[in-house]
Coordinates of C-alpha atoms in Angstrom, one line a residue:
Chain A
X1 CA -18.1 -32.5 -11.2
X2 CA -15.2 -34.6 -10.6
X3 CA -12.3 -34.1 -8.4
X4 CA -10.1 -33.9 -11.9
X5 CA -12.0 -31.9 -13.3
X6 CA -12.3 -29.5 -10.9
X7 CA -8.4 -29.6 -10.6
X8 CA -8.4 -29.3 -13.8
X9 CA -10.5 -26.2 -14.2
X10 CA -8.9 -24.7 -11.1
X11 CA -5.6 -24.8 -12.4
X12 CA -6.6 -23.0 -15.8
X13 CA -8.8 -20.8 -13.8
X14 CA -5.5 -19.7 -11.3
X15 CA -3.4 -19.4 -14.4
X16 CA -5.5 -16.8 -17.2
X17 CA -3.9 -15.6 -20.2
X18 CA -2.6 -12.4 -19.6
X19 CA -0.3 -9.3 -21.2
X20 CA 1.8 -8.1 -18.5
X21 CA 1.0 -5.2 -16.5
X22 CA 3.3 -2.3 -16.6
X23 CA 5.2 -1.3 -13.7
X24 CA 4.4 2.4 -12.7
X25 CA 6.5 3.8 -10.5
X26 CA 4.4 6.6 -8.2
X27 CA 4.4 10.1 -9.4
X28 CA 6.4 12.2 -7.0
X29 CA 4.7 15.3 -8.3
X30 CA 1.2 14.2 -9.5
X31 CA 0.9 17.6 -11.4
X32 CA 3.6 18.7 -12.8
X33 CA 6.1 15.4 -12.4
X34 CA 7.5 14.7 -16.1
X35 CA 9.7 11.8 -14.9
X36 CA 8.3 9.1 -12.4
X37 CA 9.7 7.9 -9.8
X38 CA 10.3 5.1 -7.0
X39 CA 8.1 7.3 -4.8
X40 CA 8.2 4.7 -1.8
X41 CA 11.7 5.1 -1.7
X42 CA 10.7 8.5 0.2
X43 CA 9.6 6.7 3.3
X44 CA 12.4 4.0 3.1
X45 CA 15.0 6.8 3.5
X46 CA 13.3 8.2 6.5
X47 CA 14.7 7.1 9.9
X48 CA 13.3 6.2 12.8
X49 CA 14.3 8.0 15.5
X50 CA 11.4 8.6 18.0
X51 CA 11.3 12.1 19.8
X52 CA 9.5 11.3 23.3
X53 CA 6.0 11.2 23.6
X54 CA 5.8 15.4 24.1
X55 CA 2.0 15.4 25.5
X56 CA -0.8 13.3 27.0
X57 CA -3.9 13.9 28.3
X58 CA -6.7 13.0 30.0
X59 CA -7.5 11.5 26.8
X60 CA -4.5 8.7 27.0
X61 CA -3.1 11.1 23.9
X62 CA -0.2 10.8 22.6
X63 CA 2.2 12.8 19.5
X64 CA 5.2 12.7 18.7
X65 CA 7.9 13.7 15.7
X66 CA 9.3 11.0 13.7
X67 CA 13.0 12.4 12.6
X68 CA 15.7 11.5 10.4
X69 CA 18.1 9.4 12.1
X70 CA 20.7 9.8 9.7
X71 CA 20.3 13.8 9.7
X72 CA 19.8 15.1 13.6
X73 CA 20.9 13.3 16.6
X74 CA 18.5 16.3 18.4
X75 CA 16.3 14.9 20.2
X76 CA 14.5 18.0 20.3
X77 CA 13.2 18.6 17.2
X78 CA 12.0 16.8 14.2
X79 CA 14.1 17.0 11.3
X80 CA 13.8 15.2 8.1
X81 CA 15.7 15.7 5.3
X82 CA 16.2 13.0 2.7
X83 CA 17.4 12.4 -0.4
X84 CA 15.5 10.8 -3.1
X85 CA 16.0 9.4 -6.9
X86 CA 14.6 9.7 -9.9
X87 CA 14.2 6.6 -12.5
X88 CA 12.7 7.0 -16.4
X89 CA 10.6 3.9 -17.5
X90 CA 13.7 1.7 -17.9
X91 CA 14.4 2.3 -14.4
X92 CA 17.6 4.4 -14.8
X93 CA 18.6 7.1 -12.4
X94 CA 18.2 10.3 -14.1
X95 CA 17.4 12.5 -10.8
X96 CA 17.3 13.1 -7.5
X97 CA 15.9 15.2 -5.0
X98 CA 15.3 16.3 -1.6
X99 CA 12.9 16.0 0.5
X100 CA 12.0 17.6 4.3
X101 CA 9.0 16.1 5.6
X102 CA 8.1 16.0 9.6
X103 CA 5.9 13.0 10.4
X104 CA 3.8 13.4 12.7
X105 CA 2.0 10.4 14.7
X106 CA -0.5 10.6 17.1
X107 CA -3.0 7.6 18.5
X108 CA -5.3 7.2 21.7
X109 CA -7.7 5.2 23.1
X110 CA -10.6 7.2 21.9
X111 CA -10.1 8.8 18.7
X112 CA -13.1 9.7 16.8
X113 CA -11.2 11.6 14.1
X114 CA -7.9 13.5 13.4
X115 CA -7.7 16.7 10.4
X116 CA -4.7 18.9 10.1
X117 CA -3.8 21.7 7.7
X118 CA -0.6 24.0 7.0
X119 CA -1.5 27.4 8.0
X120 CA 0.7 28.8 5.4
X121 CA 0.4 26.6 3.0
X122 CA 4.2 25.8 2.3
X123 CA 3.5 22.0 2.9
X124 CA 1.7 19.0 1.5
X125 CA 0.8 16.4 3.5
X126 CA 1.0 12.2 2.7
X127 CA -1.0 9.9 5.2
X128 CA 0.0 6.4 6.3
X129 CA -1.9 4.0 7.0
X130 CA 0.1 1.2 8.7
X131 CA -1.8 -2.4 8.8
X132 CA 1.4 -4.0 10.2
X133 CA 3.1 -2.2 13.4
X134 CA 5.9 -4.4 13.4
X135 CA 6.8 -3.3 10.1
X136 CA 7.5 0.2 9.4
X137 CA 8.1 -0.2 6.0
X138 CA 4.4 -1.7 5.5
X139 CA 2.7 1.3 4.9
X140 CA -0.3 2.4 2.4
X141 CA -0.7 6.2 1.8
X142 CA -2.5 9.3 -0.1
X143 CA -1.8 12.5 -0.8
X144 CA -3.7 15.5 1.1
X145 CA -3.0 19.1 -0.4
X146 CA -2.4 22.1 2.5
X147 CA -6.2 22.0 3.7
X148 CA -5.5 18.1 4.4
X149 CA -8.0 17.5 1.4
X150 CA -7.5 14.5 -0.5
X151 CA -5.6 15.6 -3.3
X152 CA -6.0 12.5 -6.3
X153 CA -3.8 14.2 -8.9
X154 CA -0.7 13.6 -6.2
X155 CA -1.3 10.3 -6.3
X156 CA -2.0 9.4 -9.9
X157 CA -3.1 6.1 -11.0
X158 CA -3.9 5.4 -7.2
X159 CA -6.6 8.1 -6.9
X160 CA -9.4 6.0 -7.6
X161 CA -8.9 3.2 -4.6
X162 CA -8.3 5.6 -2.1
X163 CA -10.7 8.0 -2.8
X164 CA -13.2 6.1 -2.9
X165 CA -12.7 4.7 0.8
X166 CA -11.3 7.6 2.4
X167 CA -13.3 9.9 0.7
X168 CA -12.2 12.9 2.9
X169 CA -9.1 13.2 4.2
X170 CA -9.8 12.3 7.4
X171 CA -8.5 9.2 8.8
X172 CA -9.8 6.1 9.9
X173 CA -8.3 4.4 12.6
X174 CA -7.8 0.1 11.7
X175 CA -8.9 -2.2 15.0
X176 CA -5.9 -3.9 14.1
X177 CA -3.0 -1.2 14.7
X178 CA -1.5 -0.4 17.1
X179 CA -3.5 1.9 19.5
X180 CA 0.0 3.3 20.5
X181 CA -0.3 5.1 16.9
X182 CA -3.2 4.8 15.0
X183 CA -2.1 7.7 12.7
X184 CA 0.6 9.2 10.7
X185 CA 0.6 12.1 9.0
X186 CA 3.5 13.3 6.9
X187 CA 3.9 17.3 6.7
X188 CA 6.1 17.6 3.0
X189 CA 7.8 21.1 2.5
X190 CA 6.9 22.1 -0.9
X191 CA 8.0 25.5 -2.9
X192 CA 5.9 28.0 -4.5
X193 CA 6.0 25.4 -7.5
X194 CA 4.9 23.0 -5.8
X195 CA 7.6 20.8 -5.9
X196 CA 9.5 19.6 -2.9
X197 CA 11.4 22.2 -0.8
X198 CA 15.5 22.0 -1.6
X199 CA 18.0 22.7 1.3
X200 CA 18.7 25.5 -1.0
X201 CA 15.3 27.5 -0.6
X202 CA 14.3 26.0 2.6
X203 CA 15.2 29.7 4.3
X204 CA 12.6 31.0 7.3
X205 CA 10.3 33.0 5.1
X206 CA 9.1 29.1 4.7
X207 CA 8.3 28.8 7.9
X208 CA 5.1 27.2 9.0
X209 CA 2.3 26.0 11.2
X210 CA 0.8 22.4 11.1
X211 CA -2.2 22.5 12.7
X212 CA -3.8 19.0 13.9
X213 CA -7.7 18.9 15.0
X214 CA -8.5 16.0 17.3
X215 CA -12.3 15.0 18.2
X216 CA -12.8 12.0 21.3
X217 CA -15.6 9.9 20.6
X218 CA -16.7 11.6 23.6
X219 CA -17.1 15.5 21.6
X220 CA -14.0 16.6 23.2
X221 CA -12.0 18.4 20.8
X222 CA -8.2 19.3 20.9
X223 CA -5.9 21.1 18.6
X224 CA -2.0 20.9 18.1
X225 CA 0.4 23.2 16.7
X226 CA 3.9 22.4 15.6
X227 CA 6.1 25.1 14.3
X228 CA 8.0 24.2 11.1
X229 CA 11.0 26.3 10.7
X230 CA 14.3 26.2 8.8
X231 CA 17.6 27.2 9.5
X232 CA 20.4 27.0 7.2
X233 CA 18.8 24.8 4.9
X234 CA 17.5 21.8 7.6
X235 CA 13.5 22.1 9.0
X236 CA 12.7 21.7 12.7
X237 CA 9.8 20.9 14.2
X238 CA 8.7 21.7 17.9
X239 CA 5.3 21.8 19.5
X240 CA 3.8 25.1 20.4
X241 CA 2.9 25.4 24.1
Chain B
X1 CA 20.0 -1.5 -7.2
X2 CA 18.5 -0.1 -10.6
X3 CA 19.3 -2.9 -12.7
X4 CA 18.2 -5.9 -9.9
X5 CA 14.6 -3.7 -9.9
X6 CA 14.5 -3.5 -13.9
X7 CA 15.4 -7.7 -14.0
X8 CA 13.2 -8.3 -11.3
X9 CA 10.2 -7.0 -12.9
X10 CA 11.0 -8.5 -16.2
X11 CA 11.4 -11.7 -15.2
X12 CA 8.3 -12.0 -12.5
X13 CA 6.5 -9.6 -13.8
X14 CA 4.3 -11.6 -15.7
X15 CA 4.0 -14.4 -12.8
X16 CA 2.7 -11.4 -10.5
X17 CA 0.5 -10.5 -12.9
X18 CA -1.8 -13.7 -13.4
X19 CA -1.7 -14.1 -9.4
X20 CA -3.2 -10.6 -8.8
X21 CA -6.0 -11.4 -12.1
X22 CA -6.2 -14.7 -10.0
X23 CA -7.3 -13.3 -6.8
X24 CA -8.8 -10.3 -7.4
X25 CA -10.4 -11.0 -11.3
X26 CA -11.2 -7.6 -11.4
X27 CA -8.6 -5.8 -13.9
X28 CA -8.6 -2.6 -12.3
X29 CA -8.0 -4.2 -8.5
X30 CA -5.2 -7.0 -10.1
X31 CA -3.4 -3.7 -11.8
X32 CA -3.3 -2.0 -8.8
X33 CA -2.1 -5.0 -6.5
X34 CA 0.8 -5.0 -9.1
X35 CA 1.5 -1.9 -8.9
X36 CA 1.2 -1.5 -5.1
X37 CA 3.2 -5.2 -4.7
X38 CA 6.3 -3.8 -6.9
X39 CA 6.2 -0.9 -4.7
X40 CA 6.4 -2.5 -1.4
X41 CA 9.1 -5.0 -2.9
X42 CA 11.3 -2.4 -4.5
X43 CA 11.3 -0.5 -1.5
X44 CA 11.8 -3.6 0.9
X45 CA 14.4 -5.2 -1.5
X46 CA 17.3 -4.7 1.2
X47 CA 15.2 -7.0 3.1
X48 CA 15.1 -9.4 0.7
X49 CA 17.2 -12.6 1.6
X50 CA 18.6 -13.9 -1.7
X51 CA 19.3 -17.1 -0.8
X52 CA 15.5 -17.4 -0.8
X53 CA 14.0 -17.8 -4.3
X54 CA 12.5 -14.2 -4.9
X55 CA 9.4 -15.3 -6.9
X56 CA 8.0 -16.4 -3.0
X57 CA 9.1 -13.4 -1.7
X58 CA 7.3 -11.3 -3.9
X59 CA 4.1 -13.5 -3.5
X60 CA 4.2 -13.2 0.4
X61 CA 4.1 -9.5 0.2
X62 CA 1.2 -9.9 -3.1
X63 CA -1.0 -11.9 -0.5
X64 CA -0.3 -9.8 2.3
X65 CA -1.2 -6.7 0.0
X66 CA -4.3 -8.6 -0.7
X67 CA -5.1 -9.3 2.7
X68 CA -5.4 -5.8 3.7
X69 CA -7.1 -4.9 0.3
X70 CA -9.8 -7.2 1.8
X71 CA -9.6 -6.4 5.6
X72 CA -9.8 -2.7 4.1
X73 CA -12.9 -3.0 1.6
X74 CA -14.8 -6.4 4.4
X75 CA -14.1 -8.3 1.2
X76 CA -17.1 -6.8 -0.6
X77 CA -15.3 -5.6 -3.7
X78 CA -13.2 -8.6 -3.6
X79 CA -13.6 -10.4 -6.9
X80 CA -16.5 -7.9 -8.7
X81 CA -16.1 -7.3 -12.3
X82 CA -17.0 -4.2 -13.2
X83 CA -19.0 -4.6 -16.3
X84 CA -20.0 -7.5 -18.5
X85 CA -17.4 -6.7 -20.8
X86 CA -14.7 -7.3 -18.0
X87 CA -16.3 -10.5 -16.7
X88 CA -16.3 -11.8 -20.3
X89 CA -13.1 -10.9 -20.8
X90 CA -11.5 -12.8 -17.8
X91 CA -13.3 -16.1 -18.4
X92 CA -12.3 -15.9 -22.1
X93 CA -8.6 -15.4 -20.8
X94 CA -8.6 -19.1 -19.1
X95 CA -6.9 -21.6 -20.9
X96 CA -9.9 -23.6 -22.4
X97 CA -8.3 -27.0 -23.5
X98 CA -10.6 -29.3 -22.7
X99 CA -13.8 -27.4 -24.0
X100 CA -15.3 -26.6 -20.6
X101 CA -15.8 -22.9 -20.9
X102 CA -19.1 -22.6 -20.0
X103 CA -18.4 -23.6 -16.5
X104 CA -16.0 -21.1 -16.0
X105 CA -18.7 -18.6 -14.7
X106 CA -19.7 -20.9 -11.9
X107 CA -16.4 -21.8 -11.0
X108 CA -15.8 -18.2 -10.4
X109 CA -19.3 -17.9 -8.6
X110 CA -18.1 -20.6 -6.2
X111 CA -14.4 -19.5 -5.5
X112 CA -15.7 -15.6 -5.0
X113 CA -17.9 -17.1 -2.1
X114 CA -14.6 -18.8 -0.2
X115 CA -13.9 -16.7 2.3
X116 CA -10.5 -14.7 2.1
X117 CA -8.3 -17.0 3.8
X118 CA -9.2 -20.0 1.9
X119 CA -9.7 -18.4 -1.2
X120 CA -5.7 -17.3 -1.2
X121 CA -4.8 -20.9 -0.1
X122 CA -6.6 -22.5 -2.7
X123 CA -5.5 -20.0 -5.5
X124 CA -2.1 -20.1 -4.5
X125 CA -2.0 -23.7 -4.4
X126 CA -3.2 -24.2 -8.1
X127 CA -1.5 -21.4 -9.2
X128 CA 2.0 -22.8 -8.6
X129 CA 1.4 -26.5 -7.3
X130 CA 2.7 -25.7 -4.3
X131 CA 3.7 -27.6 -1.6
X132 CA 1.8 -27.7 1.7
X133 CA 5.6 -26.2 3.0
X134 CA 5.8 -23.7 0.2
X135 CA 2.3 -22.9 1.0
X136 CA 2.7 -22.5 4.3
X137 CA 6.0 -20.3 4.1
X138 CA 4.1 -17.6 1.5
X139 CA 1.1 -17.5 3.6
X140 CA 2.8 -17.4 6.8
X141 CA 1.0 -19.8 8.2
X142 CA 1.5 -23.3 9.9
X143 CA 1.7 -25.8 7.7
X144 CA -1.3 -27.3 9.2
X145 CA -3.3 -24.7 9.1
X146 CA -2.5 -24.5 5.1
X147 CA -4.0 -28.6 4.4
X148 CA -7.2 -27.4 6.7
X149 CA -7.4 -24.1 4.7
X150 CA -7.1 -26.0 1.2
X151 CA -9.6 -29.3 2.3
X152 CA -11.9 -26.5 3.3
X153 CA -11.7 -24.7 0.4
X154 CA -11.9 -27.6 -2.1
X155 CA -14.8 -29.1 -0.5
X156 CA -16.7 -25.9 -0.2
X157 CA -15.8 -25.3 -4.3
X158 CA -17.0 -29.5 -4.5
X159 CA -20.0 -28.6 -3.0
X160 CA -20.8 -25.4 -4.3
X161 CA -19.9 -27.1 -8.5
X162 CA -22.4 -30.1 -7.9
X163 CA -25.1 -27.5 -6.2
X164 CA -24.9 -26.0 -9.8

C-alpha cells in the first residue's frame, strides 16, 4: 500500500460518518430523578478544605474529612453543604438542590481493600476514583447504596462500565495515585425518599454512623467510625474514639 | 453558564463525537467517552481559557478520558466491537470515495495493534491535520515526542498494511 493511500484511508478511517451523540447529563437520582442534571457539578461545588490527618497507625494510615470551604471555617468537623442545579434537556435551569455529603479519604502504604456502610442507612455513598492527584476536579465515580453495594440504577447510563470493572463496591487502589490518598469515598445524606437531605429535614433523628473496614495486605484489619450529625440544618462529621 | 454549555455542545458536539468512534470504534465505549468528556468539560468550564480555541480544549480532556479508559481496562477492550453487526456498521460509516472498502477491516486490524500512545497520536493527527505544535499541545506532550510517536505509528500501520 502506498504512503497516499494509506493517508488516504487514514483520514476517512479518523473521520466516520456519524449522527451525533446526545449529551446526557448524569441522573442525580437514578430512581426516581424525572429531570436530569449536571450531576458533576456536585463535586465542583465542594471545597477543599483539608481537616488534619486525624489518625495513623502502624499501618502509615491516614483519614481525613474533606469540608466545604465555603460553608465551615471549623476545622473540626466536616461539613458539606452545597447547592446544586437542575437543567431539562435544553440545558435550562429548572431546579436546584442541596446536597450534604462528608467525603471521606483515606490511603496507605498497604491497602489491600477499603468497604464502608451507613449504619442507619440515612446515606448513599459515591466513590472517586482520582487518576490525576494534581487535579481535584479529574475524578471518575459510581454510586454505592447504604451497604456500600454498587448501586447501577444511581448511575444510569454509566452502570454498565463500572460495574463491570468494579464489580463490588470495593475499591481498587491505581499505582499511579497518589499513595497519600488512594481512596475517596463520599457519605450523601439522603431522606426517607431517597432523595438528597435539605437543610430543612436535616434535624438529629438523621443522625448517622459511617463505618469504614480496612484490610493490610498483611490480614490486619481496622475499622473507623465517623459520627454524622446535624444541627440546625448543617451535618458534622467527627471520628469516633 | 447554561447557554455557553447548550452552544458548546451544539457546535462540537458532532467533532467529539467522530474522535471518540475514532479511538475507541466500539459505539458503546465512543458514547460513553462523550458522555463522560462533556461531563468533565462542563464541570471544568471555569478553567477553560477562552482565548484558546475550545475545540482543543475539549480534545485534551477526550484523550486524557481515553487514557485512563485504557490504563483502567490494560487496553484490552480498547477498540472491540461488540458484535458483527457493530463492526459492519463502523467500517460502512467511513467515507468510501475512492472504492477501497474492503481494506477497511485491516486497517482497523493494524491501528487496534498501535499501542495506546501512538494510536491517539496517529488518530488525532488524521483526524484534524494537526500540526506537530497542535499535536503536541492536545496531547501534552513535547513536540518531539509527538513526530517519534506519529513515524512510529505510521511505519508500524506501513508495515502491518503490506504484511496483509
Amino acid at each position: 500500500m502506498t504512503d497516499e493511500k494509506m493517508d488516504r484511508m487514514m483520514k476517512s478511517y479518523c473521520n466516520p460518518q456519524a449522527e451525533v451523540f446526545e449529551y446526557k447529563p448524569k441522573k442525580y437520582r437514578g430512581l426516581k430523578a424525572a429531570s436530569v442534571i449536571a450531576a458533576a457539578l456536585v463535586l465542583t461545588v465542594l471545597g477543599t478544605l483539608i481537616i488534619p490527618s486525624i489518625n495513623k497507625d502502624s499501618h502509615n494510615f491516614v483519614l481525613t474529612v474533606n469540608a466545604a470551604s465555603d460553608r465551615t471555617e471549623n476545622s473540626q468537623t466536616g461539613t458539606i453543604y452545597s447547592e446544586n442545579f437542575v437543567y431539562d434537556n435544553n440545558m435550562n435551569q429548572v431546579d436546584h438542590y442541596y446536597v450534604m455529603d462528608a467525603e471521606v479519604m483515606l490511603g496507605g502504604d498497604d491497602i489491600e481493600d477499603v468497604s464502608f456502610r451507613s449504619l442507619n442507612g440515612y446515606g448513599q455513598f459515591f466513590v472517586l476514583y482520582n487518576p490525576d492527584p494534581d487535579d481535584y476536579h479529574d475524578d471518575l465515580g459510581w454510586w454505592c447504596d447504604s451497604e456500600g453495594n454498587l448501586a447501577p440504577d444511581y448511575v444510569g447510563w454509566r452502570t454498565y462500565d463500572y460495574d463491570e470493572y468494579y464489580n463490588k463496591a470495593k475499591i481498587y487502589p491505581t499505582n499511579d495515585w497518589s499513595k497519600e490518598y488512594l481512596y475517596h469515598i463520599q457519605y450523601s445524606a439522603i431522606d426517607d425518599d431517597g432523595y438528597f437531605l435539605q437543610p430543612e429535614n436535616a434535624t438529629a433523628d438523621r443522625n448517622d454512623t459511617i463505618e469504614i473496614f480496612v484490610t493490610f495486605t498483611n490480614g490486619d484489619t481496622l475499622t473507623k467510625r465517623l459520627n454524622v450529625t446535624y444541627s440546625d440544618g448543617v451535618m458534622s462529621v467527627e471520628e469516633i474514639r | 453558564m447554561k447557554k455557553n454549555i447548550e452552544a458548546y455542545v451544539a457546535a462540537h458536539g458532532l467533532a467529539l463525537t467522530k474522535l471518540c468512534l475514532s479511538l475507541t470504534n466500539n459505539r458503546h465505549d465512543a458514547e460513553d467517552l462523550y458522555q463522560t468528556t462533556w461531563e468533565k468539560a462542563i464541570r471544568n468550564l471555569r478553567k477553560y481559557d477562552d482565548a484558546r480555541p475550545f475545540e482543543k480544549w475539549l480534545f485534551t480532556i477526550c484523550v486524557n478520558t481515553y487514557r485512563d479508559r485504557v490504563r483502567r481496562y490494560d487496553n484490552k477492550k480498547i477498540l472491540q466491537f461488540s458484535t458483527d453487526e457493530e463492526q459492519e456498521r463502523f467500517l460502512s460509516s467511513v467515507p468510501d470515495e475512492e472504492g477501497d472498502r474492503d481494506e477497511y477491516l485491516a486497517l482497523y486490524s493494524a491501528v487496534k495493534k498501535l499501542k495506546p500512545s501512538l494510536r491517539e497520536a496517529v488518530v488525532l493527527y488524521y483526524f484534524r491535520d494537526y500540526s506537530v505544535a497542535e499535536l503536541a499541545e492536545i496531547l501534552n506532550i513535547p513536540a518531539g515526542t509527538v513526530k517519534s510517536r506519529l513515524s512510529a505509528a505510521r511505519a508500524e500501520l506501513r508495515k502491518e498494511l503490506s504484511d496483509d
